[in-house]
Every structure is written in structure tokens, then in C-alpha cells.
Amino acid sequence: MQEILTALIVCCAISTGLAILILIVDATIGNYGECEIDVNDGAKKLKVEGGQSLLSTLKSEGIFIPSACGGKGSCGLCKLKVTAGGGEILPTERGWLTDDEQNNGIRLSCQLKVKNDLKLQIPEEYFLVKEFKTEVISIKDMTHDIKEVTLKLLEPSNIDFRAGQFMQIMVPEYELSKEEVYRAYSLSSPPSQHDSVEFEIRLVPNGICTTFVHKYLKEGDKLTVNGPYGDFFLRDTEREIVFIAGGSGMAPIKSILFDMKEKQNKRRARYFFGAVSKRDLFHVDTMRQLEKELDDFTFIPGLSGALPEDDWDGETGLITEILARHMSSGDNTEAYLCGSPGMINACVEVLKAKGVPEELIYFDKFA
Ligand SMILES: Cc1cc2nc3c(=O)[nH]c(=O)nc-3n(C[C@H](O)[C@H](O)[C@H](O)COP(=O)(O)OP(=O)(O)OC[C@H]3O[C@@H](n4cnc5c(N)ncnc54)[C@H](O)[C@@H]3O)c2cc1C
Ligand code: FES
């Protein structure tokens, strides 16, 4: 009995000792102290506390790096050039970086932890990105799973952006998330609307941001957003335009089309919008109105699973099939695609087969 008791006491003492050791090691290793971040060859020198990702460290310094996944390492948007102090590229970064990028110091800023002094190059346009305090002024049901959310900008009260760009919505800590998270949403309002912004947000089952927006957000609530970001915008050429979208991919295309109308852009444009059945279609009247207002614009919605009660006499089939039927040649054409990665990849193949050069196919994958 005496021996068992002694063994138990020894075990407890060893476990306690180990736990204390782990705490000390964690506190020592996790405490990197003050680090200096040199931005753009000395243009800015930031004194920061080490230990956080580079993405969130810069955010707390008011520098917003594009991100769609909120730092989970699953969007690949948060790339930055680190010229000194970055250490080895992590396995979680490799899949997102080309060989060229890896050789040139490009890193995923959400994966790189600030542990020592760093030297970075940050593109000038990122310094124009701002954080906005906003108020929700309207939430409308557009389909069974898409809501249109309009936010009035409070502070700052005005925004400048290019049609097609996106912003990040900050979701506060709530039932589904123990920390605040950021997600990317394309602006569906035109750039001429400076004092408010509009988004089309599709519910992803159990998704942190979309559940928050669909189930908890109310008119009158305050919301923080930052942006604008992205290089998905209409190129200034004379080529014919093919737009392709599905679901909430409608958002940036709508913004671009309104911008074209306001600028009296006369280019030929066709817009293929893929949906399953009629309940997934929205903004059809808006698009029909734009057909009247724009010089040479055609809206081509298509259903891949029309129901008998839909009484649908429009295009049917997958959006790839509809696109292939309508496009004879990709000569003198450029394309803009928005929606799920699967839909975009499949449509890119059709466009290339029709002769649209790969470098004239622009897209934003909502992943
Ligand atoms: C540049 C850009 C612009 C975007 N613009 C829009 C927009 O205008 N409107 C819009 O609705 N969305 C848009 N998105 C997608 C958006 O950023 C989020 O990824 C999406 O809303 C899911 O966020 P969540 O927090 O609800 O889900 P999360 O909590 O991030 O994800 C929950 C689960 O769902 C999966 N998941 C994530 N996204 C999807 C998806 N789209 N479909 C199916 N499963 C998914 C995840 O892998 C995860 O397993 C855009 C994305 C990018 C990169
Ligand atoms: S923020 Fe998405 S990969 Fe880094």
C-alpha cells in the first residue's frame, strides 16, 4: 500500500513538473518581444509585439492585406514579399506559391509568424485600403439562399473603388466562432455610389460569416468592413465582353454593368448567368432593364434543373453547354467570370476551346 502511494505521489510530482516546464517553454518561446518591421526600404518602420501572424500584426497597425479566408491559409490572397527575416517557407504556404514566387521571397502573410525583425515590400495600393464603420440599412431576400445587404458608411463616410472589387466583412465573436473573422464579398453597388455599399451574400451551411449575416444580422446593426481589394475589373479595351456568373457571382458583374451604363460604354457584352431552377434566379428585371439602357448588352440566364412548375422557356443545361452553344468564336473577346471554382474552371476550358486567349480570361473564384 505504502509503495503504491509513493508511486502515485512521484507520478503526480513528475506530471506537475512537466506541466510547469511546458508553461515556461511556451511563455519563453511564444514571447518574441518587440520586433521591427521595415516596410518598403525604410519608408515605414513599425515596432510591434512578436507572436502573431504577419497578417494580423499589420492589421493592428492599420495596414490591410487582402484576405478572403480570414487567415486560415485557404485563399492564397495574402501574399507579400518578405526580403529579410522570414525564415523557411512553411508547408502550409507551398501549395499557394509558384516556384518563381518561392524564389523571390513571396510569403503567405497569414502563415508567417512575426518572431524577429522583418523587411517587407507592400504594394502602395494596400495603403489606400481603409476600415469602415457602417450601419446596416437594408437586408433583402433575393433568392431562398441569397440576401442583398446594404451598409451605410459612417466613418469614413465615403469610398472610392473600381467596379468588380471586393471588401472584407468582419464578423464579431458569436455562437459559431470564438474569435472575430474576416470574409471577402464583392461589391454589387456601382462606384458612383460613394456613401453606401451593397453585397449579395449566399448562405453556406454552417459557414461562420454567412450564418451570421443570414440568421443574426438586422437592419440598424453596426458592422465593420475594410477594402477595397482586388484586380477583377473591366479592362479598358474595345474587345467584346463575355460575362459568366452563378449565384452570388452576380455581385461584381452587376457593379461593372451599372458602371458601364453610367460611363455610356458601348462595347458588345453578353452575360451568361447559371442557376439550377427559377428560385435561384435574381436581378432578372434589373438585367432586362440594362438590356434597354446599354448599347449592345444581352442577358442569357440558363437553368440546369428547371422544375415543371418553373414553366421555363429560356436556355437549359449547364452554363458550359449554354456558353458553347452561343459562342461561335472567341476572336476579339475577353471574359470575366465570377462564382464557384468548379464552374469557373469548366467555363475557362470552353472559352479557351473557342479561342479566347487565357490571358484575356479574368476571374474571381468565390472559394
Ligand atoms: C474575392 C472573393 C469574393 C467573394 N465574393 C463573394 C460574394 O460576393 N458573395 C458571396 O456569397 N461569397 C463571396 N465570396 C465567398 C466568401 O468570401 C466566403 O468564402 C463564403 O461566404 C463562406 O464564408 P463563411 O464564413 O460563411 O464560411 P466558412 O466558415 O469559411 O466555411 C464553412 C465551410 O464551408 C465551406 N465553404 C466555404 N465557402 C464555400 C462556398 N462558397 N460554397 C460551399 N462551401 C463553402 C468551407 O470549406 C468550410 O468547410 C467571395 C470570395 C472571394 C475569394
Ligand atoms: S488570408 Fe487566406 S491564405 Fe492567407
CSV table of C-alpha atoms and ligand atoms in Angstrom, one decimal:
chain,number,residue,atom,x,y,z
A,1,MET,CA,0.0,0.0,0.0
A,2,GLN,CA,2.8,2.3,1.1
A,3,GLU,CA,4.6,1.6,-2.3
A,4,ILE,CA,1.5,2.4,-4.4
A,5,LEU,CA,1.0,5.7,-2.5
A,6,THR,CA,4.7,6.6,-3.1
A,7,ALA,CA,4.4,5.8,-6.8
A,8,LEU,CA,1.3,7.9,-7.1
A,9,ILE,CA,3.0,10.9,-5.4
A,10,VAL,CA,6.0,10.5,-7.6
A,11,CYS,CA,3.8,10.4,-10.8
A,12,CYS,CA,1.9,13.5,-9.7
A,13,ALA,CA,5.2,15.3,-8.9
A,14,ILE,CA,6.6,14.4,-12.4
A,15,SER,CA,3.4,15.5,-14.2
A,16,THR,CA,3.2,18.8,-12.3
A,17,GLY,CA,6.9,19.4,-13.1
A,18,LEU,CA,6.4,18.6,-16.7
A,19,ALA,CA,3.3,20.9,-16.9
A,20,ILE,CA,5.3,23.8,-15.3
A,21,LEU,CA,8.2,23.1,-17.8
A,22,ILE,CA,5.8,23.3,-20.7
A,23,LEU,CA,4.3,26.5,-19.5
A,24,ILE,CA,7.8,28.1,-19.0
A,25,VAL,CA,8.9,26.9,-22.5
A,26,ASP,CA,5.7,28.2,-24.1
A,27,ALA,CA,6.0,31.5,-22.4
A,28,THR,CA,9.6,31.8,-23.4
A,29,ILE,CA,9.3,30.6,-27.0
A,30,GLY,CA,6.0,32.4,-27.5
A,31,ASN,CA,7.3,35.6,-26.2
A,32,TYR,CA,9.3,37.1,-29.1
A,33,GLY,CA,9.4,40.6,-27.6
A,34,GLU,CA,9.4,43.7,-29.7
A,35,CYS,CA,10.2,43.3,-33.4
A,36,GLU,CA,10.9,45.9,-36.1
A,37,ILE,CA,9.1,45.6,-39.4
A,38,ASP,CA,10.8,47.6,-42.1
A,39,VAL,CA,8.3,48.4,-44.9
A,40,ASN,CA,9.3,49.4,-48.4
A,41,ASP,CA,13.0,50.1,-47.8
A,42,GLY,CA,12.6,52.2,-44.7
A,43,ALA,CA,9.5,54.1,-45.8
A,44,LYS,CA,7.8,52.9,-42.6
A,45,LYS,CA,9.3,51.2,-39.6
A,46,LEU,CA,6.9,49.5,-37.3
A,47,LYS,CA,7.6,48.5,-33.7
A,48,VAL,CA,5.4,45.5,-33.0
A,49,GLU,CA,5.0,42.8,-30.4
A,50,GLY,CA,6.0,39.4,-31.9
A,51,GLY,CA,4.0,36.3,-31.7
A,52,GLN,CA,1.1,37.0,-34.1
A,53,SER,CA,0.8,36.3,-37.8
A,54,LEU,CA,2.2,39.0,-40.1
A,55,LEU,CA,-1.3,39.5,-41.5
A,56,SER,CA,-2.9,40.3,-38.1
A,57,THR,CA,0.2,42.2,-36.9
A,58,LEU,CA,-0.1,44.5,-39.9
A,59,LYS,CA,-3.9,44.8,-39.5
A,60,SER,CA,-3.4,46.1,-36.0
A,61,GLU,CA,-1.1,48.7,-37.4
A,62,GLY,CA,-3.9,49.8,-39.8
A,63,ILE,CA,-2.3,48.0,-42.9
A,64,PHE,CA,-4.9,45.7,-44.5
A,65,ILE,CA,-3.6,42.9,-46.7
A,66,PRO,CA,-6.2,41.2,-49.0
A,67,SER,CA,-7.6,38.0,-47.5
A,68,ALA,CA,-10.8,36.0,-48.2
A,69,CYS,CA,-10.4,33.2,-45.7
A,70,GLY,CA,-9.6,35.4,-42.7
A,71,GLY,CA,-6.2,33.9,-42.2
A,72,LYS,CA,-6.9,30.1,-42.5
A,73,GLY,CA,-4.4,29.6,-45.3
A,74,SER,CA,-7.1,28.6,-47.7
A,75,CYS,CA,-7.5,31.5,-50.1
A,76,GLY,CA,-3.9,32.4,-51.1
A,77,LEU,CA,-4.7,36.1,-51.3
A,78,CYS,CA,-2.5,37.4,-48.5
A,79,LYS,CA,0.8,37.2,-50.4
A,80,LEU,CA,3.6,39.7,-49.5
A,81,LYS,CA,7.3,40.0,-50.5
A,82,VAL,CA,9.5,39.4,-47.4
A,83,THR,CA,13.1,40.4,-48.2
A,84,ALA,CA,14.6,39.6,-44.8
A,85,GLY,CA,13.8,37.7,-41.6
A,86,GLY,CA,11.0,35.5,-43.0
A,87,GLY,CA,12.8,32.1,-42.4
A,88,GLU,CA,11.9,28.9,-44.2
A,89,ILE,CA,8.7,28.7,-46.3
A,90,LEU,CA,6.2,26.6,-44.3
A,91,PRO,CA,4.5,23.5,-45.8
A,92,THR,CA,1.1,25.4,-45.4
A,93,GLU,CA,2.4,28.1,-47.8
A,94,ARG,CA,3.9,25.9,-50.5
A,95,GLY,CA,0.8,24.9,-52.3
A,96,TRP,CA,-0.1,28.6,-52.9
A,97,LEU,CA,3.2,29.8,-54.2
A,98,THR,CA,4.7,29.2,-57.6
A,99,ASP,CA,8.4,28.3,-57.9
A,100,ASP,CA,9.1,31.8,-59.0
A,101,GLU,CA,7.3,33.3,-56.0
A,102,GLN,CA,9.1,31.0,-53.6
A,103,ASN,CA,12.5,32.0,-55.1
A,104,ASN,CA,11.5,35.7,-54.8
A,105,GLY,CA,10.6,35.9,-51.2
A,106,ILE,CA,6.8,35.8,-51.6
A,107,ARG,CA,5.1,34.5,-48.5
A,108,LEU,CA,1.5,34.0,-47.2
A,109,SER,CA,1.3,36.7,-44.5
A,110,CYS,CA,-1.3,34.7,-42.6
A,111,GLN,CA,1.0,31.8,-42.1
A,112,LEU,CA,4.2,33.7,-41.3
A,113,LYS,CA,4.6,34.4,-37.6
A,114,VAL,CA,6.4,37.6,-36.5
A,115,LYS,CA,9.3,36.2,-34.4
A,116,ASN,CA,12.1,38.6,-35.3
A,117,ASP,CA,12.8,41.8,-37.3
A,118,LEU,CA,11.4,41.6,-40.8
A,119,LYS,CA,11.8,43.6,-44.1
A,120,LEU,CA,8.8,43.7,-46.4
A,121,GLN,CA,7.6,45.2,-49.7
A,122,ILE,CA,3.9,46.2,-49.5
A,123,PRO,CA,2.2,47.4,-52.7
A,124,GLU,CA,1.3,51.1,-52.5
A,125,GLU,CA,-2.4,50.5,-53.2
A,126,TYR,CA,-2.7,48.5,-50.0
A,127,PHE,CA,-2.1,51.7,-48.1
A,128,LEU,CA,-5.3,53.1,-49.7
A,129,VAL,CA,-7.4,50.3,-48.1
A,130,LYS,CA,-9.4,51.6,-45.2
A,131,GLU,CA,-11.5,50.2,-42.4
A,132,PHE,CA,-15.1,51.5,-42.4
A,133,LYS,CA,-17.6,51.6,-39.5
A,134,THR,CA,-21.0,51.0,-41.1
A,135,GLU,CA,-24.7,50.6,-40.3
A,136,VAL,CA,-26.9,48.0,-41.9
A,137,ILE,CA,-29.7,50.0,-43.7
A,138,SER,CA,-31.3,47.1,-45.6
A,139,ILE,CA,-31.4,43.3,-45.9
A,140,LYS,CA,-33.4,41.9,-48.7
A,141,ASP,CA,-34.1,38.3,-49.7
A,142,MET,CA,-33.1,37.9,-53.3
A,143,THR,CA,-33.5,34.1,-53.5
A,144,HIS,CA,-34.0,31.3,-51.0
A,145,ASP,CA,-30.3,31.5,-50.0
A,146,ILE,CA,-29.0,34.9,-51.1
A,147,LYS,CA,-29.5,38.1,-49.2
A,148,GLU,CA,-28.7,41.6,-50.5
A,149,VAL,CA,-27.2,43.7,-47.7
A,150,THR,CA,-26.7,47.4,-47.9
A,151,LEU,CA,-24.5,49.2,-45.5
A,152,LYS,CA,-24.3,53.0,-44.9
A,153,LEU,CA,-20.7,54.2,-44.4
A,154,LEU,CA,-20.4,56.1,-41.1
A,155,GLU,CA,-16.7,56.6,-40.6
A,156,PRO,CA,-15.1,57.3,-43.1
A,157,SER,CA,-18.4,58.2,-44.9
A,158,ASN,CA,-17.2,57.8,-48.5
A,159,ILE,CA,-15.5,55.1,-50.5
A,160,ASP,CA,-13.7,55.0,-53.9
A,161,PHE,CA,-13.3,51.7,-55.7
A,162,ARG,CA,-13.3,50.1,-59.1
A,163,ALA,CA,-16.4,48.1,-60.2
A,164,GLY,CA,-15.6,44.4,-59.6
A,165,GLN,CA,-13.6,44.8,-56.5
A,166,PHE,CA,-14.3,43.3,-53.1
A,167,MET,CA,-14.3,44.2,-49.4
A,168,GLN,CA,-13.9,42.1,-46.2
A,169,ILE,CA,-16.7,41.9,-43.7
A,170,MET,CA,-15.6,41.5,-40.1
A,171,VAL,CA,-17.8,39.1,-38.2
A,172,PRO,CA,-17.7,39.5,-34.4
A,173,GLU,CA,-17.3,36.6,-32.0
A,174,TYR,CA,-20.6,34.8,-31.8
A,175,GLU,CA,-22.1,31.3,-31.3
A,176,LEU,CA,-20.3,29.8,-34.3
A,177,SER,CA,-16.9,31.5,-33.8
A,178,LYS,CA,-14.8,32.1,-30.7
A,179,GLU,CA,-12.9,35.0,-32.4
A,180,GLU,CA,-13.7,37.7,-35.0
A,181,VAL,CA,-13.2,36.5,-38.6
A,182,TYR,CA,-13.0,38.3,-41.9
A,183,ARG,CA,-14.5,37.1,-45.2
A,184,ALA,CA,-14.4,38.6,-48.7
A,185,TYR,CA,-17.6,39.9,-50.5
A,186,SER,CA,-17.7,41.6,-53.9
A,187,LEU,CA,-19.3,45.0,-54.1
A,188,SER,CA,-22.5,44.8,-56.1
A,189,SER,CA,-23.2,48.6,-56.0
A,190,PRO,CA,-21.6,50.9,-58.6
A,191,PRO,CA,-18.5,53.0,-57.8
A,192,SER,CA,-20.6,56.2,-58.3
A,193,GLN,CA,-22.4,55.3,-55.1
A,194,HIS,CA,-19.9,56.6,-52.6
A,195,ASP,CA,-21.8,56.7,-49.3
A,196,SER,CA,-23.1,53.1,-49.0
A,197,VAL,CA,-22.1,49.7,-50.2
A,198,GLU,CA,-24.1,46.7,-51.3
A,199,PHE,CA,-23.3,43.0,-51.2
A,200,GLU,CA,-25.1,39.7,-52.4
A,201,ILE,CA,-24.4,37.1,-49.7
A,202,ARG,CA,-25.2,33.4,-50.3
A,203,LEU,CA,-25.7,31.2,-47.3
A,204,VAL,CA,-23.1,28.4,-46.9
A,205,PRO,CA,-24.4,25.8,-44.5
A,206,ASN,CA,-22.6,26.2,-41.1
A,207,GLY,CA,-20.4,29.0,-42.6
A,208,ILE,CA,-19.3,31.4,-40.0
A,209,CYS,CA,-19.9,34.7,-41.8
A,210,THR,CA,-22.9,33.7,-44.0
A,211,THR,CA,-24.8,32.2,-41.0
A,212,PHE,CA,-24.1,35.4,-39.1
A,213,VAL,CA,-25.4,37.6,-41.9
A,214,HIS,CA,-28.5,35.4,-42.7
A,215,LYS,CA,-29.5,34.5,-39.2
A,216,TYR,CA,-28.3,37.2,-36.8
A,217,LEU,CA,-27.7,40.5,-38.7
A,218,LYS,CA,-30.5,43.0,-38.5
A,219,GLU,CA,-31.2,46.4,-40.0
A,220,GLY,CA,-29.8,49.1,-37.7
A,221,ASP,CA,-26.8,46.9,-36.6
A,222,LYS,CA,-23.3,48.2,-36.9
A,223,LEU,CA,-20.8,46.3,-39.0
A,224,THR,CA,-17.0,46.8,-39.7
A,225,VAL,CA,-15.7,46.3,-43.2
A,226,ASN,CA,-12.4,47.0,-44.9
A,227,GLY,CA,-11.3,47.4,-48.5
A,228,PRO,CA,-11.5,47.8,-51.4
A,229,TYR,CA,-9.3,45.0,-52.8
A,230,GLY,CA,-8.7,43.0,-56.0
A,231,ASP,CA,-7.9,43.2,-59.6
A,232,PHE,CA,-11.2,41.9,-61.1
A,233,PHE,CA,-12.3,45.0,-63.1
A,234,LEU,CA,-13.2,45.7,-66.7
A,235,ARG,CA,-10.1,46.3,-68.8
A,236,ASP,CA,-10.2,49.4,-71.0
A,237,THR,CA,-10.2,47.8,-74.5
A,238,GLU,CA,-12.5,47.6,-77.5
A,239,ARG,CA,-13.0,43.8,-77.3
A,240,GLU,CA,-16.3,42.1,-77.0
A,241,ILE,CA,-17.1,41.1,-73.4
A,242,VAL,CA,-18.4,37.8,-72.1
A,243,PHE,CA,-19.5,37.8,-68.5
A,244,ILE,CA,-20.2,34.5,-66.8
A,245,ALA,CA,-21.6,34.1,-63.2
A,246,GLY,CA,-23.5,31.8,-61.0
A,247,GLY,CA,-25.3,32.5,-57.6
A,248,SER,CA,-23.7,35.4,-55.7
A,249,GLY,CA,-21.2,35.8,-58.5
A,250,MET,CA,-23.9,38.2,-59.8
A,251,ALA,CA,-22.5,40.9,-57.4
A,252,PRO,CA,-19.3,42.2,-59.2
A,253,ILE,CA,-20.9,41.8,-62.7
A,254,LYS,CA,-23.8,43.9,-61.6
A,255,SER,CA,-21.5,46.6,-60.4
A,256,ILE,CA,-19.5,46.5,-63.7
A,257,LEU,CA,-22.7,46.7,-65.8
A,258,PHE,CA,-24.0,49.7,-63.9
A,259,ASP,CA,-20.6,51.3,-64.2
A,260,MET,CA,-20.7,50.7,-68.0
A,261,LYS,CA,-24.2,52.2,-68.2
A,262,GLU,CA,-23.1,55.4,-66.3
A,263,LYS,CA,-20.0,55.7,-68.5
A,264,GLN,CA,-22.0,55.1,-71.6
A,265,ASN,CA,-19.7,52.2,-72.6
A,266,LYS,CA,-20.9,51.0,-76.0
A,267,ARG,CA,-19.0,47.7,-76.1
A,268,ARG,CA,-20.8,44.5,-77.1
A,269,ALA,CA,-21.4,42.4,-73.9
A,270,ARG,CA,-23.1,39.1,-73.3
A,271,TYR,CA,-23.9,37.9,-69.7
A,272,PHE,CA,-24.4,34.1,-69.1
A,273,PHE,CA,-25.9,33.5,-65.7
A,274,GLY,CA,-26.2,29.9,-64.5
A,275,ALA,CA,-28.8,28.7,-62.0
A,276,VAL,CA,-30.4,25.4,-61.1
A,277,SER,CA,-34.1,26.3,-61.1
A,278,LYS,CA,-36.2,29.5,-61.2
A,279,ARG,CA,-35.9,30.0,-57.5
A,280,ASP,CA,-32.1,30.6,-57.9
A,281,LEU,CA,-32.6,33.5,-60.4
A,282,PHE,CA,-32.5,37.1,-59.2
A,283,HIS,CA,-32.0,40.6,-60.6
A,284,VAL,CA,-33.6,39.3,-63.8
A,285,ASP,CA,-35.7,42.5,-64.2
A,286,THR,CA,-32.6,44.7,-63.4
A,287,MET,CA,-30.7,42.9,-66.2
A,288,ARG,CA,-33.6,43.2,-68.7
A,289,GLN,CA,-33.7,46.9,-67.9
A,290,LEU,CA,-29.9,47.1,-68.5
A,291,GLU,CA,-30.5,45.5,-71.9
A,292,LYS,CA,-32.6,48.5,-72.8
A,293,GLU,CA,-30.2,51.1,-71.4
A,294,LEU,CA,-26.9,49.7,-72.6
A,295,ASP,CA,-25.9,49.9,-76.2
A,296,ASP,CA,-25.3,46.3,-77.0
A,297,PHE,CA,-26.0,44.1,-74.0
A,298,THR,CA,-27.7,40.7,-73.8
A,299,PHE,CA,-28.5,38.8,-70.6
A,300,ILE,CA,-28.7,35.0,-71.0
A,301,PRO,CA,-29.9,33.2,-67.9
A,302,GLY,CA,-29.9,29.4,-68.0
A,303,LEU,CA,-31.4,26.7,-65.8
A,304,SER,CA,-29.6,23.3,-65.3
A,305,GLY,CA,-32.5,21.7,-63.4
A,306,ALA,CA,-35.7,23.6,-64.3
A,307,LEU,CA,-38.8,22.3,-62.5
A,308,PRO,CA,-42.1,21.6,-64.3
A,309,GLU,CA,-43.7,24.4,-62.3
A,310,ASP,CA,-41.0,26.8,-63.4
A,311,ASP,CA,-42.7,27.0,-66.8
A,312,TRP,CA,-39.3,27.9,-68.2
A,313,ASP,CA,-38.9,28.6,-71.9
A,314,GLY,CA,-35.3,30.1,-71.7
A,315,GLU,CA,-32.0,28.4,-72.0
A,316,THR,CA,-31.5,25.0,-70.3
A,317,GLY,CA,-28.4,22.9,-69.5
A,318,LEU,CA,-25.1,23.5,-67.7
A,319,ILE,CA,-23.7,27.0,-68.1
A,320,THR,CA,-20.8,25.5,-70.1
A,321,GLU,CA,-23.2,23.9,-72.6
A,322,ILE,CA,-25.2,27.2,-73.0
A,323,LEU,CA,-21.9,29.1,-73.4
A,324,ALA,CA,-20.7,26.6,-76.1
A,325,ARG,CA,-24.0,26.9,-78.0
A,326,HIS,CA,-23.9,30.7,-78.1
A,327,MET,CA,-20.2,31.4,-78.8
A,328,SER,CA,-19.1,30.8,-82.3
A,329,SER,CA,-15.6,32.2,-82.0
A,330,GLY,CA,-13.6,33.8,-79.2
A,331,ASP,CA,-11.8,36.2,-81.6
A,332,ASN,CA,-11.6,39.7,-80.3
A,333,THR,CA,-13.2,38.7,-77.0
A,334,GLU,CA,-12.3,39.0,-73.3
A,335,ALA,CA,-14.1,37.2,-70.5
A,336,TYR,CA,-15.0,38.0,-66.9
A,337,LEU,CA,-16.1,35.1,-64.6
A,338,CYS,CA,-17.3,35.0,-61.1
A,339,GLY,CA,-18.7,32.2,-58.9
A,340,SER,CA,-17.6,28.7,-57.6
A,341,PRO,CA,-14.2,27.4,-58.6
A,342,GLY,CA,-15.7,24.4,-60.3
A,343,MET,CA,-17.9,26.5,-62.6
A,344,ILE,CA,-15.1,28.9,-63.4
A,345,ASN,CA,-12.6,26.1,-64.2
A,346,ALA,CA,-15.1,24.4,-66.5
A,347,CYS,CA,-16.1,27.6,-68.3
A,348,VAL,CA,-12.4,28.6,-68.8
A,349,GLU,CA,-11.9,25.4,-70.7
A,350,VAL,CA,-14.9,26.2,-73.0
A,351,LEU,CA,-13.6,29.8,-73.6
A,352,LYS,CA,-10.1,28.6,-74.5
A,353,ALA,CA,-11.5,25.9,-76.8
A,354,LYS,CA,-13.5,28.8,-78.6
A,355,GLY,CA,-10.2,30.7,-79.0
A,356,VAL,CA,-10.3,33.3,-76.1
A,357,PRO,CA,-6.6,33.7,-75.1
A,358,GLU,CA,-6.0,32.6,-71.5
A,359,GLU,CA,-4.5,36.0,-70.6
A,360,LEU,CA,-7.8,37.7,-71.6
A,361,ILE,CA,-9.9,35.5,-69.2
A,362,TYR,CA,-10.3,37.2,-65.8
A,363,PHE,CA,-12.0,35.7,-62.8
A,364,ASP,CA,-12.7,35.9,-59.0
A,365,LYS,CA,-13.2,32.4,-57.5
A,366,PHE,CA,-15.5,32.6,-54.5
A,367,ALA,CA,-13.7,30.0,-52.5
B,1,LIG,C1,-12.6,37.6,-54.0
B,1,LIG,C2,-13.8,36.9,-53.3
B,1,LIG,C3,-15.0,37.5,-53.4
B,1,LIG,C4,-16.2,36.9,-52.9
B,1,LIG,N1,-17.4,37.4,-53.0
B,1,LIG,C5,-18.5,36.8,-52.5
B,1,LIG,C6,-19.8,37.4,-52.7
B,1,LIG,O1,-20.0,38.4,-53.3
B,1,LIG,N2,-20.9,36.7,-52.2
B,1,LIG,C7,-20.7,35.5,-51.6
B,1,LIG,O2,-21.7,35.0,-51.1
B,1,LIG,N3,-19.5,35.0,-51.3
B,1,LIG,C8,-18.4,35.6,-51.8
B,1,LIG,N4,-17.1,35.0,-51.6
B,1,LIG,C9,-17.0,33.8,-50.7
B,1,LIG,C10,-16.9,34.3,-49.2
B,1,LIG,O3,-15.7,35.0,-49.1
B,1,LIG,C11,-16.9,33.2,-48.2
B,1,LIG,O4,-15.9,32.2,-48.5
B,1,LIG,C12,-18.2,32.4,-48.2
B,1,LIG,O5,-19.3,33.3,-48.0
B,1,LIG,C13,-18.2,31.4,-47.0
B,1,LIG,O6,-17.9,32.1,-45.8
B,1,LIG,P1,-18.4,31.5,-44.4
B,1,LIG,O7,-17.7,32.3,-43.3
B,1,LIG,O8,-19.9,31.6,-44.3
B,1,LIG,O9,-18.0,30.0,-44.4
B,1,LIG,P2,-16.7,29.4,-43.7
B,1,LIG,O10,-16.9,29.4,-42.2
B,1,LIG,O11,-15.5,30.0,-44.2
B,1,LIG,O12,-16.8,27.9,-44.3
B,1,LIG,C14,-17.6,26.9,-43.8
B,1,LIG,C15,-17.4,25.6,-44.6
B,1,LIG,O13,-18.0,25.8,-45.9
B,1,LIG,C16,-17.0,25.6,-46.9
B,1,LIG,N5,-17.2,26.7,-47.9
B,1,LIG,C17,-16.7,27.9,-47.8
B,1,LIG,N6,-17.1,28.7,-48.9
B,1,LIG,C18,-18.0,27.9,-49.6
B,1,LIG,C19,-18.8,28.1,-50.7
B,1,LIG,N7,-18.8,29.2,-51.4
B,1,LIG,N8,-19.5,27.0,-51.2
B,1,LIG,C20,-19.5,25.8,-50.5
B,1,LIG,N9,-18.8,25.6,-49.4
B,1,LIG,C21,-18.0,26.6,-48.9
B,1,LIG,C22,-15.7,25.7,-46.2
B,1,LIG,O14,-14.7,25.0,-46.9
B,1,LIG,C23,-16.0,25.2,-44.8
B,1,LIG,O15,-15.9,23.8,-44.8
B,1,LIG,C24,-16.0,35.6,-52.2
B,1,LIG,C25,-14.7,35.0,-52.1
B,1,LIG,C26,-13.7,35.7,-52.7
B,1,LIG,C27,-12.3,35.0,-52.6
B,2,FES,S1,-5.6,35.0,-45.7
B,2,FES,FE1,-6.3,33.4,-46.9
B,2,FES,S2,-4.4,32.3,-47.3
B,2,FES,FE2,-3.8,33.9,-46.0
